[in-house]
Amino acid sequence: MILVIAEHNNEKLKSFTLNTVEAASKINEEIHILIAGNNSENVCNEASSIKKVKKVLHAKSSIYENHLCENLTPLIVNLAKNYSHIISPATAFGKNLMPRVAALLDVSQISDIIEVESEDTFIRPIYAGNAIAKVKSNDIKKVITIRPTSFEPTSSSGGSAIIEDIGETEDLKLSNFVSKEESKSERPELGTARIVVSGGRGLQSSENFKLITDLADKLNAAVGASRAAVDAGYVGNDFQVGQTGKVVVPELYIAIGISGAIQHLAGMKESKVIVAINKDDEAPIFNVADYGLKADLFEAIPALKEELAKLNIIKK
Amino acid sequence: MKIIVAVKRVIDYNVQVRVKADGTGVETENVKMSMNPPDENAVEEALRIKESNKANEVIVLSIGDEKCQETIRTALAMGADRGIHIKVDKAIEPLGVAKIIKKIAEKESPELILMGKQAIDDDCNQTGQMLSALLGWSQGAFVSKIEFVDQSINVTREVDEGLETLNLKLPSVVTCDLRLNEPRYASLPNIMKAKKKQIDQINLEELNLDINPRIEQINVSEPPKRKKGIIVADVAELVQKLKNEAKVI
């Protein structure tokens, strides 16, 4: 049996939970899902309607409201005895929590898998995706994080799993939630957008970065950035695409003023179609681009907007 | 207050790694090695904490073969006080690393353990979290800001939706994001001084730990190559290709 640790905000399931259930179903059909939260009944109902979920475990307590990993860990460790695999998405949530669970179960975690070979053998990228490792876990229990963009989201409807309330664990009082600053945006989410428009150091300033956001809005696209652009302060870190940022696999990725450092390529080179616009002929981004345009971005972006306006139909 | 910073020696981030022809791993012979980038941020932060008089000793720890001492020296040249080298000649998984650091932490009793959020070789992103759990301490992962508040710290974490701030009871394990600070360069006089700083070497056997690997690496292969793309002449051609050939807009 598999236990999927759901990511949610107490109101809604985070969409990558669906990808996680799909990945789990490639190992075993007997899938239970844990919702640990506060006032999270809606999330349980949502999880219960996922076709591939057999049972929803609901741990409700104010101590789980902000997903503090110190308090979530003993809850999951207590449940672990019933399960062969414990799986979560390799998002900030899963990366923060799952190694704690693995350590207390005395097992090695298998991080960020992109493929399931069998119940104990998995494929995962290493060295920023420049090498692909096939690994076999010899631990009795497998603690796994999955790369959500490497698995399809499972169907969110058609199921009616039972919801079972489970007891809470004690508050360890090691950490307290202080605040959260969420970047609000009307745009599609970077992790799941069909089109991503990313800008790099070539933009030269945060004012100029608006060229990228304007273009993204024209295309109903999410906005991304290279680490160089983030470090230079043009945009926040939650826009970062790359080895230490987000991994995106959109249908169309447009990299503008991005040279294509190894760390950046790690986050986008699985995109279906890649466009690179850069004035440097030698920029490594051209090596992964399906369509390269060697041009000054300050001329190319306005021209691109104009051409797109002529099409006037943008697929949603 | 004592701070331990754990650093890892990895293939330099500028090196294009090559998969070995026999599929057993990647080439490490004659390849430039350096300190894992976010570990440099961890060293820098520890030094800044010490410089603001909130800590009196910064110990840098590394696990690996003899050459790890170079990485420890780099941190000593930046300003760390002394080093601990746990000598191991084989690869160890994050769980094993966490067990080793726990053992050292029990001996040294630091109030804060810092390290990078992820090593850029195995990309596991596990060690700090595992260590924190094994010690039963608070955890701050992917941290871009640390502030001292009475007997605790406030950490700002880089999460998917933006930024989250937590208050952590000390002792704590904090893993550092690249945005935490700008690591300093070691000055020549400090590099000279670092040569005289103490590095204690401990053999793994002395620690009496089970660090046998649990995960077998069956093989390592090249990622699938992308089909070679084309260079378009202008924006009009680009848009035409995206619409009619790639059919993505």
JSON list of N, CA, C and O in Angstrom, two decimals, chain A residues 122-151:
[
{"chain": "A", "resi": 122, "resn": "PHE", "atom": "N", "xyz": [13.92, 3.17, -9.76]},
{"chain": "A", "resi": 122, "resn": "PHE", "atom": "CA", "xyz": [13.43, 4.45, -10.23]},
{"chain": "A", "resi": 122, "resn": "PHE", "atom": "C", "xyz": [14.49, 5.18, -11.05]},
{"chain": "A", "resi": 122, "resn": "PHE", "atom": "O", "xyz": [15.68, 4.90, -10.92]},
{"chain": "A", "resi": 123, "resn": "ILE", "atom": "N", "xyz": [14.05, 6.14, -11.86]},
{"chain": "A", "resi": 123, "resn": "ILE", "atom": "CA", "xyz": [14.96, 6.95, -12.66]},
{"chain": "A", "resi": 123, "resn": "ILE", "atom": "C", "xyz": [14.95, 8.36, -12.09]},
{"chain": "A", "resi": 123, "resn": "ILE", "atom": "O", "xyz": [13.87, 8.92, -11.84]},
{"chain": "A", "resi": 124, "resn": "ARG", "atom": "N", "xyz": [16.14, 8.93, -11.89]},
{"chain": "A", "resi": 124, "resn": "ARG", "atom": "CA", "xyz": [16.20, 10.31, -11.39]},
{"chain": "A", "resi": 124, "resn": "ARG", "atom": "C", "xyz": [17.37, 11.05, -12.01]},
{"chain": "A", "resi": 124, "resn": "ARG", "atom": "O", "xyz": [18.43, 10.48, -12.26]},
{"chain": "A", "resi": 125, "resn": "PRO", "atom": "N", "xyz": [17.17, 12.34, -12.29]},
{"chain": "A", "resi": 125, "resn": "PRO", "atom": "CA", "xyz": [18.28, 13.12, -12.84]},
{"chain": "A", "resi": 125, "resn": "PRO", "atom": "C", "xyz": [19.28, 13.50, -11.75]},
{"chain": "A", "resi": 125, "resn": "PRO", "atom": "O", "xyz": [18.89, 13.72, -10.60]},
{"chain": "A", "resi": 126, "resn": "ILE", "atom": "N", "xyz": [20.56, 13.54, -12.11]},
{"chain": "A", "resi": 126, "resn": "ILE", "atom": "CA", "xyz": [21.60, 14.04, -11.20]},
{"chain": "A", "resi": 126, "resn": "ILE", "atom": "C", "xyz": [22.42, 15.08, -11.97]},
{"chain": "A", "resi": 126, "resn": "ILE", "atom": "O", "xyz": [22.25, 15.21, -13.18]},
{"chain": "A", "resi": 127, "resn": "TYR", "atom": "N", "xyz": [23.29, 15.78, -11.29]},
{"chain": "A", "resi": 127, "resn": "TYR", "atom": "CA", "xyz": [24.11, 16.81, -11.93]},
{"chain": "A", "resi": 127, "resn": "TYR", "atom": "C", "xyz": [23.26, 17.73, -12.82]},
{"chain": "A", "resi": 127, "resn": "TYR", "atom": "O", "xyz": [23.51, 17.87, -14.01]},
{"chain": "A", "resi": 128, "resn": "ALA", "atom": "N", "xyz": [22.24, 18.30, -12.23]},
{"chain": "A", "resi": 128, "resn": "ALA", "atom": "CA", "xyz": [21.38, 19.25, -12.93]},
{"chain": "A", "resi": 128, "resn": "ALA", "atom": "C", "xyz": [20.81, 18.67, -14.22]},
{"chain": "A", "resi": 128, "resn": "ALA", "atom": "O", "xyz": [20.63, 19.38, -15.20]},
{"chain": "A", "resi": 129, "resn": "GLY", "atom": "N", "xyz": [20.56, 17.38, -14.22]},
{"chain": "A", "resi": 129, "resn": "GLY", "atom": "CA", "xyz": [19.96, 16.76, -15.40]},
{"chain": "A", "resi": 129, "resn": "GLY", "atom": "C", "xyz": [20.97, 16.43, -16.49]},
{"chain": "A", "resi": 129, "resn": "GLY", "atom": "O", "xyz": [20.59, 15.97, -17.57]},
{"chain": "A", "resi": 130, "resn": "ASN", "atom": "N", "xyz": [22.25, 16.62, -16.21]},
{"chain": "A", "resi": 130, "resn": "ASN", "atom": "CA", "xyz": [23.26, 16.28, -17.20]},
{"chain": "A", "resi": 130, "resn": "ASN", "atom": "C", "xyz": [23.60, 14.79, -17.18]},
{"chain": "A", "resi": 130, "resn": "ASN", "atom": "O", "xyz": [24.36, 14.32, -18.02]},
{"chain": "A", "resi": 131, "resn": "ALA", "atom": "N", "xyz": [23.05, 14.08, -16.22]},
{"chain": "A", "resi": 131, "resn": "ALA", "atom": "CA", "xyz": [23.19, 12.63, -16.19]},
{"chain": "A", "resi": 131, "resn": "ALA", "atom": "C", "xyz": [21.90, 12.09, -15.59]},
{"chain": "A", "resi": 131, "resn": "ALA", "atom": "O", "xyz": [21.22, 12.76, -14.81]},
{"chain": "A", "resi": 132, "resn": "ILE", "atom": "N", "xyz": [21.57, 10.86, -15.99]},
{"chain": "A", "resi": 132, "resn": "ILE", "atom": "CA", "xyz": [20.34, 10.24, -15.54]},
{"chain": "A", "resi": 132, "resn": "ILE", "atom": "C", "xyz": [20.71, 8.95, -14.82]},
{"chain": "A", "resi": 132, "resn": "ILE", "atom": "O", "xyz": [21.40, 8.10, -15.40]},
{"chain": "A", "resi": 133, "resn": "ALA", "atom": "N", "xyz": [20.31, 8.80, -13.58]},
{"chain": "A", "resi": 133, "resn": "ALA", "atom": "CA", "xyz": [20.69, 7.61, -12.81]},
{"chain": "A", "resi": 133, "resn": "ALA", "atom": "C", "xyz": [19.49, 6.68, -12.66]},
{"chain": "A", "resi": 133, "resn": "ALA", "atom": "O", "xyz": [18.36, 7.13, -12.41]},
{"chain": "A", "resi": 134, "resn": "LYS", "atom": "N", "xyz": [19.77, 5.38, -12.82]},
{"chain": "A", "resi": 134, "resn": "LYS", "atom": "CA", "xyz": [18.76, 4.37, -12.49]},
{"chain": "A", "resi": 134, "resn": "LYS", "atom": "C", "xyz": [19.16, 3.82, -11.13]},
{"chain": "A", "resi": 134, "resn": "LYS", "atom": "O", "xyz": [20.28, 3.35, -10.95]},
{"chain": "A", "resi": 135, "resn": "VAL", "atom": "N", "xyz": [18.26, 3.91, -10.15]},
{"chain": "A", "resi": 135, "resn": "VAL", "atom": "CA", "xyz": [18.62, 3.51, -8.79]},
{"chain": "A", "resi": 135, "resn": "VAL", "atom": "C", "xyz": [17.62, 2.50, -8.24]},
{"chain": "A", "resi": 135, "resn": "VAL", "atom": "O", "xyz": [16.43, 2.54, -8.56]},
{"chain": "A", "resi": 136, "resn": "LYS", "atom": "N", "xyz": [18.15, 1.58, -7.42]},
{"chain": "A", "resi": 136, "resn": "LYS", "atom": "CA", "xyz": [17.30, 0.57, -6.79]},
{"chain": "A", "resi": 136, "resn": "LYS", "atom": "C", "xyz": [17.41, 0.74, -5.29]},
{"chain": "A", "resi": 136, "resn": "LYS", "atom": "O", "xyz": [18.51, 0.76, -4.74]},
{"chain": "A", "resi": 137, "resn": "SER", "atom": "N", "xyz": [16.28, 0.87, -4.62]},
{"chain": "A", "resi": 137, "resn": "SER", "atom": "CA", "xyz": [16.29, 1.04, -3.18]},
{"chain": "A", "resi": 137, "resn": "SER", "atom": "C", "xyz": [16.20, -0.33, -2.50]},
{"chain": "A", "resi": 137, "resn": "SER", "atom": "O", "xyz": [15.33, -1.13, -2.82]},
{"chain": "A", "resi": 138, "resn": "ASN", "atom": "N", "xyz": [17.12, -0.59, -1.58]},
{"chain": "A", "resi": 138, "resn": "ASN", "atom": "CA", "xyz": [17.09, -1.85, -0.84]},
{"chain": "A", "resi": 138, "resn": "ASN", "atom": "C", "xyz": [16.48, -1.69, 0.55]},
{"chain": "A", "resi": 138, "resn": "ASN", "atom": "O", "xyz": [16.52, -2.62, 1.35]},
{"chain": "A", "resi": 139, "resn": "ASP", "atom": "N", "xyz": [15.93, -0.52, 0.82]},
{"chain": "A", "resi": 139, "resn": "ASP", "atom": "CA", "xyz": [15.25, -0.32, 2.11]},
{"chain": "A", "resi": 139, "resn": "ASP", "atom": "C", "xyz": [13.90, -1.02, 2.08]},
{"chain": "A", "resi": 139, "resn": "ASP", "atom": "O", "xyz": [13.29, -1.16, 1.02]},
{"chain": "A", "resi": 140, "resn": "ILE", "atom": "N", "xyz": [13.42, -1.42, 3.26]},
{"chain": "A", "resi": 140, "resn": "ILE", "atom": "CA", "xyz": [12.12, -2.11, 3.32]},
{"chain": "A", "resi": 140, "resn": "ILE", "atom": "C", "xyz": [11.01, -1.14, 2.92]},
{"chain": "A", "resi": 140, "resn": "ILE", "atom": "O", "xyz": [10.10, -1.47, 2.20]},
{"chain": "A", "resi": 141, "resn": "LYS", "atom": "N", "xyz": [11.11, 0.09, 3.42]},
{"chain": "A", "resi": 141, "resn": "LYS", "atom": "CA", "xyz": [10.14, 1.11, 3.05]},
{"chain": "A", "resi": 141, "resn": "LYS", "atom": "C", "xyz": [10.80, 2.11, 2.11]},
{"chain": "A", "resi": 141, "resn": "LYS", "atom": "O", "xyz": [11.97, 2.44, 2.28]},
{"chain": "A", "resi": 142, "resn": "LYS", "atom": "N", "xyz": [10.02, 2.59, 1.17]},
{"chain": "A", "resi": 142, "resn": "LYS", "atom": "CA", "xyz": [10.56, 3.56, 0.22]},
{"chain": "A", "resi": 142, "resn": "LYS", "atom": "C", "xyz": [9.95, 4.92, 0.51]},
{"chain": "A", "resi": 142, "resn": "LYS", "atom": "O", "xyz": [8.72, 5.07, 0.51]},
{"chain": "A", "resi": 143, "resn": "VAL", "atom": "N", "xyz": [10.81, 5.90, 0.74]},
{"chain": "A", "resi": 143, "resn": "VAL", "atom": "CA", "xyz": [10.35, 7.28, 0.89]},
{"chain": "A", "resi": 143, "resn": "VAL", "atom": "C", "xyz": [10.81, 8.01, -0.37]},
{"chain": "A", "resi": 143, "resn": "VAL", "atom": "O", "xyz": [12.00, 8.04, -0.69]},
{"chain": "A", "resi": 144, "resn": "ILE", "atom": "N", "xyz": [9.83, 8.56, -1.11]},
{"chain": "A", "resi": 144, "resn": "ILE", "atom": "CA", "xyz": [10.12, 9.05, -2.46]},
{"chain": "A", "resi": 144, "resn": "ILE", "atom": "C", "xyz": [9.54, 10.44, -2.66]},
{"chain": "A", "resi": 144, "resn": "ILE", "atom": "O", "xyz": [8.42, 10.73, -2.20]},
{"chain": "A", "resi": 145, "resn": "THR", "atom": "N", "xyz": [10.28, 11.31, -3.33]},
{"chain": "A", "resi": 145, "resn": "THR", "atom": "CA", "xyz": [9.64, 12.52, -3.87]},
{"chain": "A", "resi": 145, "resn": "THR", "atom": "C", "xyz": [9.67, 12.40, -5.39]},
{"chain": "A", "resi": 145, "resn": "THR", "atom": "O", "xyz": [10.62, 11.88, -5.96]},
{"chain": "A", "resi": 146, "resn": "ILE", "atom": "N", "xyz": [8.60, 12.85, -6.02]},
{"chain": "A", "resi": 146, "resn": "ILE", "atom": "CA", "xyz": [8.50, 12.72, -7.47]},
{"chain": "A", "resi": 146, "resn": "ILE", "atom": "C", "xyz": [8.56, 14.11, -8.11]},
{"chain": "A", "resi": 146, "resn": "ILE", "atom": "O", "xyz": [8.09, 15.09, -7.53]},
{"chain": "A", "resi": 147, "resn": "ARG", "atom": "N", "xyz": [9.17, 14.18, -9.29]},
{"chain": "A", "resi": 147, "resn": "ARG", "atom": "CA", "xyz": [9.17, 15.45, -10.02]},
{"chain": "A", "resi": 147, "resn": "ARG", "atom": "C", "xyz": [7.81, 15.57, -10.69]},
{"chain": "A", "resi": 147, "resn": "ARG", "atom": "O", "xyz": [7.49, 14.82, -11.62]},
{"chain": "A", "resi": 148, "resn": "PRO", "atom": "N", "xyz": [6.96, 16.50, -10.23]},
{"chain": "A", "resi": 148, "resn": "PRO", "atom": "CA", "xyz": [5.57, 16.51, -10.70]},
{"chain": "A", "resi": 148, "resn": "PRO", "atom": "C", "xyz": [5.43, 16.69, -12.21]},
{"chain": "A", "resi": 148, "resn": "PRO", "atom": "O", "xyz": [4.54, 16.09, -12.81]},
{"chain": "A", "resi": 149, "resn": "THR", "atom": "N", "xyz": [6.30, 17.47, -12.80]},
{"chain": "A", "resi": 149, "resn": "THR", "atom": "CA", "xyz": [6.12, 17.73, -14.23]},
{"chain": "A", "resi": 149, "resn": "THR", "atom": "C", "xyz": [6.50, 16.52, -15.08]},
{"chain": "A", "resi": 149, "resn": "THR", "atom": "O", "xyz": [6.28, 16.52, -16.29]},
{"chain": "A", "resi": 150, "resn": "SER", "atom": "N", "xyz": [7.05, 15.48, -14.47]},
{"chain": "A", "resi": 150, "resn": "SER", "atom": "CA", "xyz": [7.39, 14.28, -15.23]},
{"chain": "A", "resi": 150, "resn": "SER", "atom": "C", "xyz": [6.25, 13.25, -15.24]},
{"chain": "A", "resi": 150, "resn": "SER", "atom": "O", "xyz": [6.38, 12.20, -15.84]},
{"chain": "A", "resi": 151, "resn": "PHE", "atom": "N", "xyz": [5.17, 13.56, -14.53]},
{"chain": "A", "resi": 151, "resn": "PHE", "atom": "CA", "xyz": [4.02, 12.66, -14.49]},
{"chain": "A", "resi": 151, "resn": "PHE", "atom": "C", "xyz": [2.76, 13.46, -14.82]},
{"chain": "A", "resi": 151, "resn": "PHE", "atom": "O", "xyz": [2.64, 14.61, -14.41]}
]
